[in-house]
Amino acid sequence: MKAVAVAGGEGTRLLPLTLQRAKPMVPLINRPVLVHMVRQLSRHGVTELQLTLRYMASLIQDYFQTNPIDNLKIGYYIEDFPRGTAGSLKQAVRHWQDPFLVVSGDGLTDMNFRALYDKHIETGADVTIALQPMDETREYGVVLTDRNNWVYDFVEKPRPSEQQSNRVNTGMYVLNPNVLDLIPDDREFDFSHDLFPTLLQQNRPIYGHVMEGYWCDVGNTDAYMRATKDLLNGDVNLFDTLGTEHAPGIWVGRDVSIHPVAQLTGPLFLGAEVQVHAQAILRGPSVIRPNTIVDSHALVEESVIWRNSYLGPGSRVQGAIIGRQCSVRAHSHVSEGCVVGDGCILEEGTILMPHVKLWPYKRIARASTIRENIVWGRQGRQELFRGFTISGQTNLDLTPETAAKIGVALGSSLPKNANVAVNSDTHMASGMIKRAIISGLPGAGVNTLDLGSVAMPVLRHFVRGNSSVQAGLHVRVNPDDPHPQSLNVQILEADGSNLGKGMEQRIQSIFFQEDLRRVGMEDIGTIRDAHNYVEAYVEDFLTKVFADQLHTVPFKLVVDYSNGMAADVMSILLEHLQIEVIPLNSLRREDTPHMDQGRIQQRLGELAAIVKAVNAHAGVMLGVTGEVVRVADDQGMVLTPYQADALFLDLALFNHPHSRVVYPDNMPAPYTAIVRAYEAEVVPCKSDMHNLMTAAAAGNVLVALNGRGHFIFPFFHPAPDPMMASVKLLEYLAIRRKPISHIMAAMPTIQHRRALAPVPWTQRGRVMNRLNEQYQAKRMDTLEGLKIRTGPDEWVQLQPSAMHPALEIALDAPTQSRTLTLQTRFQEEIRHLVDQEETAPPADPA
């Protein structure tokens, strides 16, 4: 079976609970309302589901992408303007050929969907409506049927004098695809007001099937409380259990703490890691969602308390709903029918009189009595990550208090008692933000190991090499800031790789939804210094190189340390390996660990001149954070990053032919020629560092590179490491017995370019869509973006930039002039598309 869930409503009758979440995502006991419905559909045999979305659509998409349901394919249709319940459905399923189910995303039911579907097939109706008898019908649409259950009329929300039937429309249907032809594309069109009356006018058959079982439209706070109580009382027969039954009528999640002298009377649901302190009283039906603390002598009676909240000593919550991340301080009283929005703080002794509603993030002063609603405006969602890091101007965007919240959000995404390794560059601003993040982590029950200021490869090696470490974090001056005023916060996963999309979305969601875990004093994490991480790195490093091979040539190497963090470690390694070194800029600069592009080019020129002057075999320049390396050959020629890639590919495969190498599929054509010459295999990947590192770690990979000065040798660790790259360069040269300049002279010329084409953030999707349509016939297979064949031996790849309001353009052609021509052509074409978007009239919402 296939089904559609209509889930685009704003949920105004559920305010303030729906100010920061879509109505279908309001939590009902142990999962959102919509998720209860979707799981029921799956258990009844639905294998493909379309969700029609509008309000806060991304929150719903994020949930199901993070929490997929087995054997159920879920697609999404997001309304570009309000189309009504039937209008949005048509757009979502216009290509379906068989009858399909339609359900409401905010209903709770245990009805048998398979029986409804089978009845539809049996009767041959165009539409079958699931009906349920109700004593009170004023809030529903009443359906009138004949003795054979064929529908002949509808009465929407009848007055008592208009009530002609007790059978109400549940909002669950089975439709034949041919009814979609009656739905217009250019205006709102609803089932009850438009589609069904049209079908009746045309004498099309509509069948009303009276369903057995439970059904509740969770449309307002009263219905929400009723559905909660019915679930707890066992009136709804779902396939899923609520949790572990701790005692009769009391269900608990994992790691719930209940004091022996607390008083619990079911039915109750206590979510994961809820704490119930001494003399607290919980009376059902009530729900306490995860990570909430009910302090001593507090009373909860017939109420719903959402996650991460705190009920202080002697507080009383009776017949109310408390939103997420709320604090009800000591001796406060929340009365029947009250709804408290997310993030509210009720200071000591506050009284909310019956049926008061507080909008989110309201602070009520001590001992206040509130008799009327207090409205708080909506909060807009932002993006925390950009370009795989958290970036911001110091003390404006990235303040200590924001950094502490980042720490709590990261900690909340990890298990309690997890360990996070932290590190920063030497700038005082980086140290400030690092310490602020460290201050937030223990509050989520997470331990911190501080590595001080070491090169990134050492941090990655430490994280990957310690099974007890679940994440890493590095703070540095933004290398792309021409006037260094901003910082980057980079988070690493447990294997030392850059943050993947799943964990990134989880941290971002926790940060903006204030879904921050709070632990009691006994669970607060520790802050310690890490030890022996440099020694462990050096020891492992030396086991992965062939010192005897290096000693066959009396190498002389010029190393520019960029006043960065790799100097201390690299000097130890080169001393162990007995390599003659001419060090440059080896002292750390604590004030400005940053170089703009002009300064980098100047330093590279100095490096090249010194290499030639001292007759060195090579020169290398390490990036400030110790992740990038630039190379100068024996003749004082600075290699471009693409030339350096080609050099490493040729040297590595000369020593290890038939191996596997990794690089993105938008790299220069000569890479492929080198790989073919050595009969090697290319493992293509996306261009971001997380995917490069993941592909490198997949197994039996010799080297991974990306045209940006990052070199990964997975046999040591699958992370960019210029120290290993520098030593492997010498080791390979010792075997090759040729200077770099001779090897490069035999290389094909690389005519590869990268450029940016400015596009406003809001227009990038539309511009990419236009380009995809325009070049459909010339598309090439690629893992990301749009790759276009522009000639027999040339191509252009376009994709949105992660860091800039622009499209990135990668170009590869046989000659420099052709590459420049293509660059100009596509930059002009993209500029023209942007101009068209800016001058286009706004879409007519009618």
PDB file of C-alpha atoms in Angstrom, residues 718-829:
ATOM      1  CA  PRO A 718      43.050   8.743   7.723  1.00  0.00           C
ATOM      2  CA  ALA A 719      43.527  12.478   8.239  1.00  0.00           C
ATOM      3  CA  PRO A 720      45.458  15.228   6.426  1.00  0.00           C
ATOM      4  CA  ASP A 721      48.969  15.217   7.860  1.00  0.00           C
ATOM      5  CA  PRO A 722      51.683  17.385   6.263  1.00  0.00           C
ATOM      6  CA  MET A 723      54.316  15.974   8.594  1.00  0.00           C
ATOM      7  CA  MET A 724      53.791  12.450   7.265  1.00  0.00           C
ATOM      8  CA  ALA A 725      53.498  13.853   3.727  1.00  0.00           C
ATOM      9  CA  SER A 726      56.864  15.637   4.056  1.00  0.00           C
ATOM     10  CA  VAL A 727      58.684  12.542   5.311  1.00  0.00           C
ATOM     11  CA  LYS A 728      56.991  10.259   2.737  1.00  0.00           C
ATOM     12  CA  LEU A 729      58.063  12.699   0.014  1.00  0.00           C
ATOM     13  CA  LEU A 730      61.711  12.164   0.969  1.00  0.00           C
ATOM     14  CA  GLU A 731      61.250   8.422   1.391  1.00  0.00           C
ATOM     15  CA  TYR A 732      59.742   8.097  -2.104  1.00  0.00           C
ATOM     16  CA  LEU A 733      62.479  10.311  -3.593  1.00  0.00           C
ATOM     17  CA  ALA A 734      65.115   8.062  -2.051  1.00  0.00           C
ATOM     18  CA  ILE A 735      63.649   5.097  -3.931  1.00  0.00           C
ATOM     19  CA  ARG A 736      62.999   7.014  -7.178  1.00  0.00           C
ATOM     20  CA  ARG A 737      66.561   8.405  -7.355  1.00  0.00           C
ATOM     21  CA  LYS A 738      65.406  11.435  -9.344  1.00  0.00           C
ATOM     22  CA  PRO A 739      65.046  15.056  -8.198  1.00  0.00           C
ATOM     23  CA  ILE A 740      61.575  16.570  -8.086  1.00  0.00           C
ATOM     24  CA  SER A 741      62.339  18.933 -10.966  1.00  0.00           C
ATOM     25  CA  HIS A 742      63.099  16.004 -13.293  1.00  0.00           C
ATOM     26  CA  ILE A 743      59.941  14.155 -12.295  1.00  0.00           C
ATOM     27  CA  MET A 744      57.805  17.258 -12.835  1.00  0.00           C
ATOM     28  CA  ALA A 745      59.375  17.943 -16.234  1.00  0.00           C
ATOM     29  CA  ALA A 746      57.937  14.650 -17.502  1.00  0.00           C
ATOM     30  CA  MET A 747      54.451  15.432 -16.162  1.00  0.00           C
ATOM     31  CA  PRO A 748      51.649  16.589 -18.459  1.00  0.00           C
ATOM     32  CA  THR A 749      50.695  20.245 -18.026  1.00  0.00           C
ATOM     33  CA  ILE A 750      47.767  20.816 -15.707  1.00  0.00           C
ATOM     34  CA  GLN A 751      45.266  23.388 -17.019  1.00  0.00           C
ATOM     35  CA  HIS A 752      42.773  23.180 -14.176  1.00  0.00           C
ATOM     36  CA  ARG A 753      41.164  26.205 -12.558  1.00  0.00           C
ATOM     37  CA  ARG A 754      38.772  27.008  -9.775  1.00  0.00           C
ATOM     38  CA  ALA A 755      36.718  30.177  -9.460  1.00  0.00           C
ATOM     39  CA  LEU A 756      33.652  31.618  -7.745  1.00  0.00           C
ATOM     40  CA  ALA A 757      30.538  33.085  -9.315  1.00  0.00           C
ATOM     41  CA  PRO A 758      28.602  35.268  -6.830  1.00  0.00           C
ATOM     42  CA  VAL A 759      25.031  34.129  -6.147  1.00  0.00           C
ATOM     43  CA  PRO A 760      22.957  35.320  -3.148  1.00  0.00           C
ATOM     44  CA  TRP A 761      22.297  32.628  -0.535  1.00  0.00           C
ATOM     45  CA  THR A 762      18.559  32.654  -1.215  1.00  0.00           C
ATOM     46  CA  GLN A 763      18.966  32.225  -4.981  1.00  0.00           C
ATOM     47  CA  ARG A 764      21.495  29.406  -5.148  1.00  0.00           C
ATOM     48  CA  GLY A 765      18.889  26.634  -5.340  1.00  0.00           C
ATOM     49  CA  ARG A 766      16.921  28.368  -8.093  1.00  0.00           C
ATOM     50  CA  VAL A 767      20.042  29.176 -10.123  1.00  0.00           C
ATOM     51  CA  MET A 768      21.293  25.584  -9.828  1.00  0.00           C
ATOM     52  CA  ASN A 769      17.865  24.350 -10.923  1.00  0.00           C
ATOM     53  CA  ARG A 770      17.993  26.557 -14.029  1.00  0.00           C
ATOM     54  CA  LEU A 771      21.496  25.310 -14.854  1.00  0.00           C
ATOM     55  CA  ASN A 772      20.440  21.680 -14.398  1.00  0.00           C
ATOM     56  CA  GLU A 773      17.552  22.182 -16.797  1.00  0.00           C
ATOM     57  CA  GLN A 774      19.705  24.020 -19.328  1.00  0.00           C
ATOM     58  CA  TYR A 775      22.499  21.434 -19.424  1.00  0.00           C
ATOM     59  CA  GLN A 776      20.460  18.273 -18.984  1.00  0.00           C
ATOM     60  CA  ALA A 777      21.754  16.786 -22.252  1.00  0.00           C
ATOM     61  CA  LYS A 778      25.409  17.483 -21.391  1.00  0.00           C
ATOM     62  CA  ARG A 779      25.426  16.227 -17.807  1.00  0.00           C
ATOM     63  CA  MET A 780      28.245  13.924 -16.730  1.00  0.00           C
ATOM     64  CA  ASP A 781      28.093  11.450 -13.869  1.00  0.00           C
ATOM     65  CA  THR A 782      29.357  13.046 -10.673  1.00  0.00           C
ATOM     66  CA  LEU A 783      28.973  12.633  -6.930  1.00  0.00           C
ATOM     67  CA  GLU A 784      28.044  16.262  -6.311  1.00  0.00           C
ATOM     68  CA  GLY A 785      26.967  19.386  -8.122  1.00  0.00           C
ATOM     69  CA  LEU A 786      26.467  19.648 -11.879  1.00  0.00           C
ATOM     70  CA  LYS A 787      29.274  18.409 -14.155  1.00  0.00           C
ATOM     71  CA  ILE A 788      28.960  19.486 -17.797  1.00  0.00           C
ATOM     72  CA  ARG A 789      30.792  18.110 -20.828  1.00  0.00           C
ATOM     73  CA  THR A 790      31.837  21.193 -22.836  1.00  0.00           C
ATOM     74  CA  GLY A 791      34.117  19.438 -25.344  1.00  0.00           C
ATOM     75  CA  PRO A 792      35.951  16.174 -26.095  1.00  0.00           C
ATOM     76  CA  ASP A 793      38.593  16.719 -23.391  1.00  0.00           C
ATOM     77  CA  GLU A 794      37.045  19.370 -21.182  1.00  0.00           C
ATOM     78  CA  TRP A 795      34.394  19.824 -18.538  1.00  0.00           C
ATOM     79  CA  VAL A 796      32.987  22.312 -16.048  1.00  0.00           C
ATOM     80  CA  GLN A 797      31.597  21.449 -12.625  1.00  0.00           C
ATOM     81  CA  LEU A 798      29.270  23.773 -10.683  1.00  0.00           C
ATOM     82  CA  GLN A 799      28.141  23.474  -7.072  1.00  0.00           C
ATOM     83  CA  PRO A 800      27.117  25.822  -4.239  1.00  0.00           C
ATOM     84  CA  SER A 801      29.952  26.997  -2.031  1.00  0.00           C
ATOM     85  CA  ALA A 802      29.793  25.904   1.597  1.00  0.00           C
ATOM     86  CA  MET A 803      31.383  29.155   2.798  1.00  0.00           C
ATOM     87  CA  HIS A 804      30.404  31.907   0.362  1.00  0.00           C
ATOM     88  CA  PRO A 805      27.238  33.255  -1.316  1.00  0.00           C
ATOM     89  CA  ALA A 806      28.466  31.872  -4.606  1.00  0.00           C
ATOM     90  CA  LEU A 807      28.720  28.864  -6.883  1.00  0.00           C
ATOM     91  CA  GLU A 808      32.098  27.140  -7.092  1.00  0.00           C
ATOM     92  CA  ILE A 809      33.324  26.535 -10.634  1.00  0.00           C
ATOM     93  CA  ALA A 810      35.902  23.834 -11.405  1.00  0.00           C
ATOM     94  CA  LEU A 811      37.187  23.791 -14.994  1.00  0.00           C
ATOM     95  CA  ASP A 812      39.431  21.377 -16.878  1.00  0.00           C
ATOM     96  CA  ALA A 813      40.498  21.886 -20.509  1.00  0.00           C
ATOM     97  CA  PRO A 814      43.526  21.132 -22.714  1.00  0.00           C
ATOM     98  CA  THR A 815      44.837  24.733 -22.816  1.00  0.00           C
ATOM     99  CA  GLN A 816      45.041  27.678 -20.455  1.00  0.00           C
ATOM    100  CA  SER A 817      43.252  29.980 -22.876  1.00  0.00           C
ATOM    101  CA  ARG A 818      40.347  27.548 -23.242  1.00  0.00           C
ATOM    102  CA  THR A 819      40.064  27.217 -19.455  1.00  0.00           C
ATOM    103  CA  LEU A 820      39.933  31.002 -19.058  1.00  0.00           C
ATOM    104  CA  THR A 821      37.336  31.258 -21.829  1.00  0.00           C
ATOM    105  CA  LEU A 822      35.115  28.696 -20.103  1.00  0.00           C
ATOM    106  CA  GLN A 823      35.519  30.464 -16.770  1.00  0.00           C
ATOM    107  CA  THR A 824      34.430  33.808 -18.235  1.00  0.00           C
ATOM    108  CA  ARG A 825      31.531  32.207 -20.089  1.00  0.00           C
ATOM    109  CA  PHE A 826      30.062  30.466 -17.040  1.00  0.00           C
ATOM    110  CA  GLN A 827      30.611  33.389 -14.690  1.00  0.00           C
ATOM    111  CA  GLU A 828      28.721  35.626 -17.127  1.00  0.00           C
ATOM    112  CA  GLU A 829      25.982  33.040 -17.569  1.00  0.00           C
TER     113      GLU A 829
END
